[in-house]
XYZ file of C-alpha atoms in Angstrom:
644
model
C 0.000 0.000 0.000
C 1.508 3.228 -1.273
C 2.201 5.951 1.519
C 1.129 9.866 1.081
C 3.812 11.917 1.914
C 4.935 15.116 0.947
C 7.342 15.463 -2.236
C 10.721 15.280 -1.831
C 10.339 13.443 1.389
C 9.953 10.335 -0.611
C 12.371 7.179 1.013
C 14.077 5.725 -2.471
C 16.175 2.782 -2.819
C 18.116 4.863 -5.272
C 20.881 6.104 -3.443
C 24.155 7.998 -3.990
C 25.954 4.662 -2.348
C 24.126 2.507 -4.958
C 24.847 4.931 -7.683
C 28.450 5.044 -7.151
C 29.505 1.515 -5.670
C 27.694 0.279 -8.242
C 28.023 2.041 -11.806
C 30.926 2.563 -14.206
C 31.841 4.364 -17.014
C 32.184 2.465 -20.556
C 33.414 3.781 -23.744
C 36.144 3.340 -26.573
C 35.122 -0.329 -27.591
C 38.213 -1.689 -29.770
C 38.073 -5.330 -31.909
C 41.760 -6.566 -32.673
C 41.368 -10.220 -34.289
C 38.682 -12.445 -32.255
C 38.989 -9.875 -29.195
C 36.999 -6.801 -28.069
C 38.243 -4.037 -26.201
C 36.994 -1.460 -24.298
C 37.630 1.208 -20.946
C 35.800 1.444 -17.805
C 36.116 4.543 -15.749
C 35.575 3.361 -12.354
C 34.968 6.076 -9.828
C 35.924 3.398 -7.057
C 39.341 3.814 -8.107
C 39.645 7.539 -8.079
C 38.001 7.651 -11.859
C 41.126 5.493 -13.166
C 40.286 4.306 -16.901
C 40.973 0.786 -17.097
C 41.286 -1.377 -20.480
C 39.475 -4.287 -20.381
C 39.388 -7.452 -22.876
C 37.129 -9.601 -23.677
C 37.873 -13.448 -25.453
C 35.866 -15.126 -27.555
C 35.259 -17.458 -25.181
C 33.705 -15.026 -22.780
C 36.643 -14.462 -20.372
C 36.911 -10.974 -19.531
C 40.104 -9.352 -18.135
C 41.772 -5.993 -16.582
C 44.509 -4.931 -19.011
C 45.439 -1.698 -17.643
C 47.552 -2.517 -14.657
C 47.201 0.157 -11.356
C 48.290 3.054 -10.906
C 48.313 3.370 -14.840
C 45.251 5.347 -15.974
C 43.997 5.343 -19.563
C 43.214 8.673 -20.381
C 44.818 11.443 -23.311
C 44.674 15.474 -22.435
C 44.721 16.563 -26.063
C 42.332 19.399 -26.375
C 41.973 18.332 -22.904
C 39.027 15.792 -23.399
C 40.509 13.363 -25.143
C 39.141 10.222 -26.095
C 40.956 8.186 -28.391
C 43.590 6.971 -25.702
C 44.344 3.757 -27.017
C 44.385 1.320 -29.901
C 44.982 -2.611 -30.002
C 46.613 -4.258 -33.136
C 47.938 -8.186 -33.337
C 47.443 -8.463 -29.205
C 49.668 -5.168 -28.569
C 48.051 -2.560 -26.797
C 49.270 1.531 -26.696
C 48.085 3.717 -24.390
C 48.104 6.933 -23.437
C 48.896 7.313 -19.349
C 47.267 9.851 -17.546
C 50.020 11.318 -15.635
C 53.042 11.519 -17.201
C 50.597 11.857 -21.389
C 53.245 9.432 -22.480
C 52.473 6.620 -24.771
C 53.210 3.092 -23.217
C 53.039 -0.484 -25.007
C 51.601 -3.895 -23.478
C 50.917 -7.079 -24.069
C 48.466 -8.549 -22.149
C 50.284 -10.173 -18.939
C 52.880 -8.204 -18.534
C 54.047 -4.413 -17.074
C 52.918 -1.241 -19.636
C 56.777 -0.236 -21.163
C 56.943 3.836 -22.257
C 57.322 4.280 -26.016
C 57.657 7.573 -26.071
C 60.131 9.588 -24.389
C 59.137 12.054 -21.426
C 58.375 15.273 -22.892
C 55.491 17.540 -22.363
C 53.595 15.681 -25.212
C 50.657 14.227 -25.675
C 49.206 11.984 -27.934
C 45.315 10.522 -29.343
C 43.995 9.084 -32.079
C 45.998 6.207 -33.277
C 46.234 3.750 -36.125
C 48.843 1.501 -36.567
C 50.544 1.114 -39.942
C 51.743 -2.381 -40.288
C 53.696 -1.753 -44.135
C 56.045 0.314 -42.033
C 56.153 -0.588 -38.248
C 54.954 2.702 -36.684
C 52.031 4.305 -35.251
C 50.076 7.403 -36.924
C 48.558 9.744 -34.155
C 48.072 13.194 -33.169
C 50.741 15.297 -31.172
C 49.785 17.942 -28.925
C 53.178 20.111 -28.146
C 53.257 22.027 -25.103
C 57.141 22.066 -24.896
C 57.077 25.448 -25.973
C 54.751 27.576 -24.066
C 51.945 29.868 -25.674
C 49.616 27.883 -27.214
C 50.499 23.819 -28.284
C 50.514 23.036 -31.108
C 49.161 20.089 -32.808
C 49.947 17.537 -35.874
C 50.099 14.431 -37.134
C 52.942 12.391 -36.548
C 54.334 8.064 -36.450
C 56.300 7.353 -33.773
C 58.371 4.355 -35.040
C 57.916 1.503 -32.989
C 61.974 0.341 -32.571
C 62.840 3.398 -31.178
C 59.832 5.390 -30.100
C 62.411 9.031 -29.799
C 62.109 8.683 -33.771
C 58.906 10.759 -34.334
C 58.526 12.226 -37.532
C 55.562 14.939 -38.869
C 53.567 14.326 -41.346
C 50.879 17.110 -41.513
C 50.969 20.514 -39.183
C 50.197 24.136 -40.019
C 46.452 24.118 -38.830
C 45.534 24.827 -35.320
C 43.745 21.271 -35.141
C 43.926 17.370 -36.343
C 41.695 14.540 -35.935
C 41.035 11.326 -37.433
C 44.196 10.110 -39.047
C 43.327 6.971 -41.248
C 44.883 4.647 -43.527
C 43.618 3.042 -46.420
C 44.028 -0.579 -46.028
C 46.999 -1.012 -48.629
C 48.598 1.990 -46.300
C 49.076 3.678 -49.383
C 46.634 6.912 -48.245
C 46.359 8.649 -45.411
C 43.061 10.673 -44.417
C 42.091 13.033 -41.679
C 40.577 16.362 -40.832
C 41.746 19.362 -40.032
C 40.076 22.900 -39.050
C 41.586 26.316 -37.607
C 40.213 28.800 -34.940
C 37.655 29.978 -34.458
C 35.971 26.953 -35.375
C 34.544 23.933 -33.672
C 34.607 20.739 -35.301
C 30.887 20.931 -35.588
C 31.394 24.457 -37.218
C 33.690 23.518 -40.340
C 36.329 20.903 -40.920
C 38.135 19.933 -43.921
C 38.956 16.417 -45.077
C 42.439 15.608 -46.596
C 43.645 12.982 -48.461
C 47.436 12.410 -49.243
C 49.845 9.577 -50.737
C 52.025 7.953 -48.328
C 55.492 8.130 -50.258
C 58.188 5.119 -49.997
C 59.943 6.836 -47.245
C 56.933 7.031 -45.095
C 56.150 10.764 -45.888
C 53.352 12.563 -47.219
C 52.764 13.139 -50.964
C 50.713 15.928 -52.807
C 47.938 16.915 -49.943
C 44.440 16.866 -51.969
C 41.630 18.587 -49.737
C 38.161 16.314 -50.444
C 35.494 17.771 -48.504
C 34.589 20.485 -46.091
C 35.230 24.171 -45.300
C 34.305 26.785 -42.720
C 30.500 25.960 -43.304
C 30.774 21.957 -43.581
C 30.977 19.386 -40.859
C 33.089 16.790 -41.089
C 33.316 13.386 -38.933
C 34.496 10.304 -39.065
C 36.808 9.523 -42.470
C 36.975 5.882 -42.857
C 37.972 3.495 -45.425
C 36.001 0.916 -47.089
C 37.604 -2.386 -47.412
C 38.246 -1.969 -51.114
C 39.732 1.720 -50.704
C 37.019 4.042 -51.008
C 36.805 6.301 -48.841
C 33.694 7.760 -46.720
C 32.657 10.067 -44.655
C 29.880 12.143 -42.560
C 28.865 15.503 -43.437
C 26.567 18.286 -42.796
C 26.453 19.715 -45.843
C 22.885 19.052 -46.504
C 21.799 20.759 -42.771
C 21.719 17.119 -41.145
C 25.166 14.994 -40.973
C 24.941 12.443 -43.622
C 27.143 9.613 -45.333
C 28.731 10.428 -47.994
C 31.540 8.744 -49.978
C 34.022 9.377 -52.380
C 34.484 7.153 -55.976
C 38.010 7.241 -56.507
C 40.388 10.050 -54.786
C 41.526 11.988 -57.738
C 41.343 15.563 -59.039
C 38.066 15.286 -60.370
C 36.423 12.969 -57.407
C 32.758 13.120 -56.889
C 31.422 13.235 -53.529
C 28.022 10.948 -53.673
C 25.610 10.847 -50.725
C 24.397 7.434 -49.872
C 21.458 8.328 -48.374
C 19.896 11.941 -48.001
C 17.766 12.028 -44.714
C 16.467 14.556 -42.336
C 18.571 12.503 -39.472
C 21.999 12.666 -37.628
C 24.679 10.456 -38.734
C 27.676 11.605 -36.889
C 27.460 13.785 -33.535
C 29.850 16.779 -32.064
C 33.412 15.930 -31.745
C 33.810 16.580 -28.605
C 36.496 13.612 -28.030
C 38.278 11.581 -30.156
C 37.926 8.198 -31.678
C 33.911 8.492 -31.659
C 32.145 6.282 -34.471
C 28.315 5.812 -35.785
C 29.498 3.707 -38.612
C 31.399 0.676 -39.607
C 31.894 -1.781 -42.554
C 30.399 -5.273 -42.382
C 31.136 -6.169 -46.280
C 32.759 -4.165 -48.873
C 29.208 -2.620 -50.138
C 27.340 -2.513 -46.622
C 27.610 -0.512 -43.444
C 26.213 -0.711 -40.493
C 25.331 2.753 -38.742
C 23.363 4.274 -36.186
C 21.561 7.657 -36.824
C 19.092 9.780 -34.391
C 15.909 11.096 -35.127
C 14.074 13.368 -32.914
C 16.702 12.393 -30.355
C 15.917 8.899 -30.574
C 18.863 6.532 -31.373
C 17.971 3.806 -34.834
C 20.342 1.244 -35.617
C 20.489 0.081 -39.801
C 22.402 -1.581 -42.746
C 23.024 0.902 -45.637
C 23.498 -0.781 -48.753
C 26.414 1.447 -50.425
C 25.657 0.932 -54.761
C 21.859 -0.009 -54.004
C 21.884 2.886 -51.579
C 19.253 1.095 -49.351
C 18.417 1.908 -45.772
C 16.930 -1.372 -43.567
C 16.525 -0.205 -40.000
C 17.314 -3.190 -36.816
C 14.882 -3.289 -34.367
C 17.133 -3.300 -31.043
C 15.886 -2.063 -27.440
C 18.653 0.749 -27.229
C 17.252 4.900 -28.279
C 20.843 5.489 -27.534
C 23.524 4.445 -29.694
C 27.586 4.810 -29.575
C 31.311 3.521 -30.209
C 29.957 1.527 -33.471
C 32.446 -1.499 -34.158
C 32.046 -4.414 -36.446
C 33.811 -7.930 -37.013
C 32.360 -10.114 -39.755
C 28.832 -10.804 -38.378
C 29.133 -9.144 -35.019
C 28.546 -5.679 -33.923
C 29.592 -3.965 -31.106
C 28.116 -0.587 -29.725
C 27.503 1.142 -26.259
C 23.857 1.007 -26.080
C 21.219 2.302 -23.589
C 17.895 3.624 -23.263
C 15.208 4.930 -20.753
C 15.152 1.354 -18.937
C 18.080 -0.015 -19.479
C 21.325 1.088 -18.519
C 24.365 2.127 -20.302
C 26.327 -1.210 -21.607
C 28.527 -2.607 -24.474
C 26.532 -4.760 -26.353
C 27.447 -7.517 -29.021
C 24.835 -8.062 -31.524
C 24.744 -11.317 -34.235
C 23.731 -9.227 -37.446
C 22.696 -13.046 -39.553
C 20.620 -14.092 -36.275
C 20.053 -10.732 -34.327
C 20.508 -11.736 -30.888
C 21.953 -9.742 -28.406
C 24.467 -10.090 -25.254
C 25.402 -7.881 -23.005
C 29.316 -8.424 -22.575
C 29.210 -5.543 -19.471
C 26.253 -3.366 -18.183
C 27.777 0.313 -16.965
C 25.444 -1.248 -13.864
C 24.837 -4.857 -12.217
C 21.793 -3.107 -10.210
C 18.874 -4.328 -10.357
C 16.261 -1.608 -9.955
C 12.219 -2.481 -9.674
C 10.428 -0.329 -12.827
C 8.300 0.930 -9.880
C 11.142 3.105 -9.105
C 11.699 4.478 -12.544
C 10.360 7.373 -14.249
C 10.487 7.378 -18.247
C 10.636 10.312 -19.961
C 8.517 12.031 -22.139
C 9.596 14.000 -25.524
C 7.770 17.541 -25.001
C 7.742 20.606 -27.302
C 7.387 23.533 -26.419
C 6.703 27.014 -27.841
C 9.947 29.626 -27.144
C 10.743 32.995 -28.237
C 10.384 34.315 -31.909
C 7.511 31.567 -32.971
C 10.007 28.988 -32.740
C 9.939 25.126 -31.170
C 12.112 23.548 -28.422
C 12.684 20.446 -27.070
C 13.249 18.683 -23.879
C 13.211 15.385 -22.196
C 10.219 15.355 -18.800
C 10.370 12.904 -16.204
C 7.640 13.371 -13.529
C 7.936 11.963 -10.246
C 7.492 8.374 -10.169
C 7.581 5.854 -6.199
C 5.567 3.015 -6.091
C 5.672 3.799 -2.341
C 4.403 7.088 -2.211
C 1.658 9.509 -3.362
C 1.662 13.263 -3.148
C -0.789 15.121 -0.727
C -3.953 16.271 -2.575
C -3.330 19.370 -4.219
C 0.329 19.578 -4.339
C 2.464 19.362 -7.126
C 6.128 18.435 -7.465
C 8.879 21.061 -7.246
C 10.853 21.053 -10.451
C 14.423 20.420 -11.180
C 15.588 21.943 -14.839
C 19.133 20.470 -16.381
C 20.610 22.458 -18.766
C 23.004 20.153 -20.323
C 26.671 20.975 -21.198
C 28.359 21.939 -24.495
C 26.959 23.858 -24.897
C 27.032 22.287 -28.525
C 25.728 18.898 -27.254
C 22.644 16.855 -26.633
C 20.746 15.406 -23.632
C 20.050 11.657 -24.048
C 17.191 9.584 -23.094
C 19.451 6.811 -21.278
C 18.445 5.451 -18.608
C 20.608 7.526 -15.331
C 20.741 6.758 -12.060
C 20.990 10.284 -11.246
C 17.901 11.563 -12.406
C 16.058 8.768 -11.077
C 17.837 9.846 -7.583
C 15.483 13.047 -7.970
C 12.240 11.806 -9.577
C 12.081 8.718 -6.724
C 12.417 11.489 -4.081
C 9.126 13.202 -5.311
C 10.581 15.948 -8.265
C 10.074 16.347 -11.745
C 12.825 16.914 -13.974
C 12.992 18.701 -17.114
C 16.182 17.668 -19.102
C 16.052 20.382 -21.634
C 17.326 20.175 -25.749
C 17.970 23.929 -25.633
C 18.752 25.891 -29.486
C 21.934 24.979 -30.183
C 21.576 21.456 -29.235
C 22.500 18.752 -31.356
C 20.222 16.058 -32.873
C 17.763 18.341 -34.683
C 19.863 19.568 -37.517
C 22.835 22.260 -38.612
C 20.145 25.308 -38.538
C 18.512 24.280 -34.705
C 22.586 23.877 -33.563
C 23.409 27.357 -34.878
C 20.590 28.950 -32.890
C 23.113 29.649 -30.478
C 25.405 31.344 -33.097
C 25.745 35.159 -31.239
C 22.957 34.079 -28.531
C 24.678 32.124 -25.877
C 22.972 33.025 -22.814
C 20.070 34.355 -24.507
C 18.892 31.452 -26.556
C 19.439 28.683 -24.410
C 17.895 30.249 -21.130
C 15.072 31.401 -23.135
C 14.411 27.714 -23.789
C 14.904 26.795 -20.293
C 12.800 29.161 -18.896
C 10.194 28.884 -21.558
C 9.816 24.729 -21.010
C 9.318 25.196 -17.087
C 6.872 28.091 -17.676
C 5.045 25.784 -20.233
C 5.367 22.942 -17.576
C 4.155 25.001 -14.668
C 0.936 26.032 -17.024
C 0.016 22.628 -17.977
C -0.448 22.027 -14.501
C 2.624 19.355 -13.992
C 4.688 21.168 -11.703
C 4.916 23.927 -8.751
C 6.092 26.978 -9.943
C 7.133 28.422 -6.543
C 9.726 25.573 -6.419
C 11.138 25.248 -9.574
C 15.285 25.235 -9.705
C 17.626 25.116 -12.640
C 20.755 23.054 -12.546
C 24.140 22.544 -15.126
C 27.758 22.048 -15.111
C 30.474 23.448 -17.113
C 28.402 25.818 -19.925
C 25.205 24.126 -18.452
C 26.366 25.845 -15.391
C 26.673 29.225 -17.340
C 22.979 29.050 -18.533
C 22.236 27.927 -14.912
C 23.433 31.205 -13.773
C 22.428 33.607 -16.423
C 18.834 32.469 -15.655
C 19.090 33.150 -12.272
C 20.108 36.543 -12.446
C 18.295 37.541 -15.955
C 15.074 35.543 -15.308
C 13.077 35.662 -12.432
C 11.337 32.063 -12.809
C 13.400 30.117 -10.793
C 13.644 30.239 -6.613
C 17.178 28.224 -6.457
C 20.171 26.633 -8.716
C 23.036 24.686 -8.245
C 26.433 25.816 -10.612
C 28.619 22.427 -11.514
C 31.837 24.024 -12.498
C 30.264 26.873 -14.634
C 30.972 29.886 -16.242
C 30.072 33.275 -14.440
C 32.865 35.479 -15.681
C 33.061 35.355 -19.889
C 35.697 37.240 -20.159
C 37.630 35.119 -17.963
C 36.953 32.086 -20.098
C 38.003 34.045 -23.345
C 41.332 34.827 -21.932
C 41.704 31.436 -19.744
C 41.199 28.511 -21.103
C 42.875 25.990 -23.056
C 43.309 25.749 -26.401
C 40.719 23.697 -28.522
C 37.644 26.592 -26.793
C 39.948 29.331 -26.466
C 37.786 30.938 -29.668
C 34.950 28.705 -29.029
C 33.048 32.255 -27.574
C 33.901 33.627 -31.021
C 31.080 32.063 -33.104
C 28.799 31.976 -29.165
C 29.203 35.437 -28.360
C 31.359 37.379 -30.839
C 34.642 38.818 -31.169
C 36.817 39.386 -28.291
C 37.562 42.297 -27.435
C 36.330 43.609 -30.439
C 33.094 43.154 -28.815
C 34.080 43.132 -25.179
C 30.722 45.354 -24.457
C 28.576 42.021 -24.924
C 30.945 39.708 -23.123
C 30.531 41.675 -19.863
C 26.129 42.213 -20.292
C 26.365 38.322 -20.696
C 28.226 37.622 -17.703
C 26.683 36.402 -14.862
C 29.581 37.977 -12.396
C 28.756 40.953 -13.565
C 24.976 41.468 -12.661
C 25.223 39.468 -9.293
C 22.482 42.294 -7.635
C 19.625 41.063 -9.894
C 20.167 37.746 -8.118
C 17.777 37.145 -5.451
C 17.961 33.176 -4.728
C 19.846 30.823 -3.516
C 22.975 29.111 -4.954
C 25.167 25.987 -4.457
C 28.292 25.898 -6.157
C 30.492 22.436 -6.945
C 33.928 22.938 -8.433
C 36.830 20.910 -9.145
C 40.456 23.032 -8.212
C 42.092 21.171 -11.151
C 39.458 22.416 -13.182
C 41.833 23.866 -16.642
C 38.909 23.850 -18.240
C 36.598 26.588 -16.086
C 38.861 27.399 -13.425
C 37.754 27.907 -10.011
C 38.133 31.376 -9.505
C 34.801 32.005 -11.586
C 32.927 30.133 -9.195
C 34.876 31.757 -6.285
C 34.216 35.144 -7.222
C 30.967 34.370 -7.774
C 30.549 33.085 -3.985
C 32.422 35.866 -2.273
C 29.494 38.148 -4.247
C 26.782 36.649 -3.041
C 28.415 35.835 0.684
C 28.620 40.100 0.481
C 25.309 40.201 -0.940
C 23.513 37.950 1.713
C 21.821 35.568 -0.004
C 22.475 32.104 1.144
C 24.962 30.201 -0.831
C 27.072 26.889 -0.651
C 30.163 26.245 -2.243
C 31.716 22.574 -2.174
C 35.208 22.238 -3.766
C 37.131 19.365 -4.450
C 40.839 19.521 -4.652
C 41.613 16.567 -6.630
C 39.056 16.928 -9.609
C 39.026 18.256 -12.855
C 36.262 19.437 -14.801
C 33.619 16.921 -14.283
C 33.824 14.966 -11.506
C 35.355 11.203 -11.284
C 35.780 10.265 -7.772
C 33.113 8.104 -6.081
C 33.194 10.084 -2.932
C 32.814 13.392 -4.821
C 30.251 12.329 -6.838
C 28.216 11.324 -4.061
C 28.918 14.545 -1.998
C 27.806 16.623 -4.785
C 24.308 14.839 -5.907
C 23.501 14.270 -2.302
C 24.777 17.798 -1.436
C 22.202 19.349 -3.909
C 19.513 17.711 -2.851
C 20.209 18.822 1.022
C 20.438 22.612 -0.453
C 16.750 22.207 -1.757
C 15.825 20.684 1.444
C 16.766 23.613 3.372
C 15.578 26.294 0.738
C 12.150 24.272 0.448
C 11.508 23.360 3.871
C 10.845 19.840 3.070
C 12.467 16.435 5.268
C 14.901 14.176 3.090
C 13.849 10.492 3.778
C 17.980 10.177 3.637
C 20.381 10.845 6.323
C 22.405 13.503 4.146
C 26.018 15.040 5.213
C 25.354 18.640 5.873
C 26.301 21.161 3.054
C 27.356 24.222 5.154
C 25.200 27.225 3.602
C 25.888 30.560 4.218
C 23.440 33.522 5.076
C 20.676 31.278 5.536
């Protein structure tokens, strides 16, 4: 029999313990021969990335030996980090960005030498012993620079350059004679989702490059993922039609064609926010298998290349990643609203699935789960948004007559990026307790095509809090939620919309600010490279248009804020460093208005530790406690808060 209590006093079996004694991180999944290959960031072991393998007899196995962590700093969020050819893995380590090789068994020996290097994005080329990979050089001060070099694998001091002179590389990729190297390259200001270029050149006898042919892209075209066909042609992902399709090439020469295989109003290929990420792979010379979203939803097909013929798989994942295939089998990091994160092996002639390792061994009763519903929602200038709601869902507990639940609104990171409907622990932590949750698909989000993503194009901070504040308004008036307790939450430049609603807007009563952005300026003249002109195509021209940088900042207006704030942020944080949020809490400590701020010395931007990860979600939740006036079910560590 189901209790009434009030919301967020709700008891749930979805705890911070559970969440992080009992959930992993899983991405990079890597075939070599028979084997598959993939990392787990475990946050019981500080966040260290481990390699794992997998035989085909089912044995699975830690390859990554403590203390060595697999993780690459280039552009500083990596991905990419390691690569597995005839049972030799290289890695990239963590602390000392040097590459190291292993076989499986034995001790990780350094390749390359110590240097301030680092390295992502490898291939191995076989005619000529060496690895192909990026470089990021930060022996020199300033700004790194980045290129493509092999490191030769005798001596792993001999590295030679092959391509340099733009401000960024990705995707290095032989044909599979070796006789062609591809990859893309773009300069500031761009993103990768902005414009990229796609090169092809000869690989010369000596193991240079030949004549450099550029194949696709420009400042206004999207590249992602070059890749070779088994029979040398090569293909690709572009925007150039407003949504990232496949496209392929008929022959590099000076006249090449580039055909698309399939024109759709769908998403192909995704932000490059890392390295190494793939939505496509051969199965047969004239067939890929790819994965492609649709109104946010994740599909999973077989593209015929010459018939050019689409056949969609019916799987239970809506989110789809890390694409591999071997033969018959496929291999992809799968999820969706009730199942968790997991890398998945699927038998394309039969079509049954296995689940080699679920990001989760909990098992959680449905009665504890709320799934999400896709709502639209008018915004500003006659246009549509989009956003993911998840109202409160116990099968213990009912709400009093008459009261609705307070409201929780995540404004995802990026801010080029995309909220997913996977199933995650910690939004079920909040809609067990007795709140809804709005995970909003702001403009500018990915997954709805080029012209939705460039929304944001000049209207960061305008745009995006619009949508946020338009989707709990629209909420609130449909009757689903209470909108005297609605808060807004984000990290990194989810954390910058966080706080530009709170002091622009006047809809929200509290926030919480995950390592984000409060001082513009700041983060135009102190940050690392790959986003150092990211605010360029966001905001505008700096200083050129230094006026608009400080109306935009939040730092900057901190007496139109009139609510309460928690702060989290990481001291290691190179990305958003902490004296944004710091400044930001010595305002508001002046000011009077209550505020928290929780730092933790040993993370980065984004948080990786078990202990921190549980301080912060749990931490949150006690802020809204106190602000609300409600009585957590949990026994929660107390979040000193200041002026309350």
């Amino acid at each position: 029999m189901t209790q009434i209590a009030p919301l967020g006093s709700w008891k749930s079996p979805i705890t911070t313990d559970l969440i992080v004694a009992g959930t992993i991180g899983l991405s990079s999944i890597t075939i070599d021969g028979n084997n598959v290959y993939w990392i787990e960031g475990r946050p019981s072991e500080g966040g260290r990335n481990v390699i794992v393998g997998r035989t085909p007899d089912g044995q699975t196995t830690d390859i990554t030996p403590p203390p060595f962590n697999v993780r690459t700093r280039v552009h500083e969020y990596g991905g990419g980090a390691f690569l597995v050819a005839d049972n030799t893995i290289y890695f990239s380590n963590f602390a000392d960005q040097r590459l190291y090789r292993q076989t499986p068994g034995t001790e990780p020996q350094p390749l390359t030498p110590e240097a301030n290097l680092r390295y992502a994005d490898a291939v191995i080329d076989k005619h000529r012993d060496r690895l192909i990979c990026i470089q990021e050089d930060h022996t020199k001060g300033g700004e790194p620079v980045n290129r493509i070099v092999s490191i030769n694998l005798k001596n792993g001091e001999d590295i030679q350059t092959l391509a340099e002179g733009y401000d960024f590389y990705a995707s290095p990729r032989l044909s599979p004679d070796g006789s062609q190297l591809c990859w893309i390259s773009w300069n500031h200001p761009n993103m990768p989702w902005d414009g990229t270029e796609l090169w092809v050149a000869p690989v010369n006898t000596d193991g240079s490059l030949g004549k450099m042919k550029l194949v696709a892209g420009g400042k206004e075209e999207s590249i992602f993922q070059p890749q070779w066909s088994p029979d040398g042609m090569l293909c690709f992902v572009s925007d150039r039609s407003k949504w990232w399709n496949l496209y392929q090439v008929p022959g590099v020469t000076e006249t090449a064609n580039v055909d698309p295989l399939y024109p759709l109003d769908a998403e192909f290929g995704m932000p490059q926010w890392v390295f190494g990420m793939s939505t496509y792979s051969f199965t047969e010379t004239n067939k890929i298998l790819c994965t492609f979203a649709q109104n946010g939803i994740g599909h999973l097909a077989t593209l015929h290349t010459t018939k050019k013929h689409l056949q969609e798989i019916e799987i239970p994942y809506t989110s789809i990643g890390s694409l591999k295939t071997k033969g018959d089998r496929a291999y992809l990091l799968g999820s969706s609203s009730t199942k968790p994160g997991a890398i998945i092996e699927i038998n394309l002639s039969t079509g049954d699935i296995n689940v080699l390792k679920s990001s989760t061994n909990l098992q959680i009763d449905s009665g504890y789960l709320s799934i999400p519903q896709a709502i639209e929602f008018p915004t500003e200038n006659g246009k549509t948004a989009y956003g993911l709601f998840y109202p409160p869902t116990n099968k213990d507990y009912t709400a009093p007559l008459g009261e609705k639940p307070p409201l929780l609104v995540k404004s995802h990171g990026g801010p080029t990026a995309a909220t997913s409907s996977s199933l995650s622990l910690k939004i079920q932590y909040w809609t067990s307790r007795g709140f809804a949750l709005f995970d909003v698909n702001y403009g500018g989000s990915t997954g709805y095509g080029r012209d939705y993503q460039q929304r944001l194009k000049n209207n960061w901070g305008i745009v995006d809090v619009d949508d946020c504040v338009n989707g709990a308004k629209y909420l609130a008036k449909q009757g689903l939620v209470d909108s005297n307790r609605m808060t807004i939450s984000g990290g990194s430049a989810g954390g910058y919309t966080t706080l530009c609603a709170l002091i622009f807007r006047n809809v929200f009563k509290a926030g919480a600010s995950y390592y984000g952005v409060s001082d513009l300026e700041a983060l135009a003249t102190d940050t690392h490279k790959f986003e150092s002109r990211y605010l360029d195509g966001l905001i505008g021209l700096y200083p050129e248009e230094k006026e608009i940088y400080q109306q935009r900042s939040p730092i900057n207006f901190t007496e139109s804020l009139s609510c309460p704030v928690i702060f989290f942020q990481g001291l290691e944080d190179q990305v958003v460093p902490p004296n944004q949020a710091e400044k930001m809490v010595e305002v508001l400590k002046e000011k009077g208005l209550p505020v928290a701020y929780v730092a933790f010395p040993e993370e980065q931007h984004g948080f990786r530790r078990s202990e921190n990860i549980k301080r912060a979600l749990d931490g949150e939740f006690y802020f809204y406690s106190r602000v609300f006036g409600f009585t957590p079910a949990d026994n929660l560590e107390v979040v000193e808060i200041i002026n309350l």
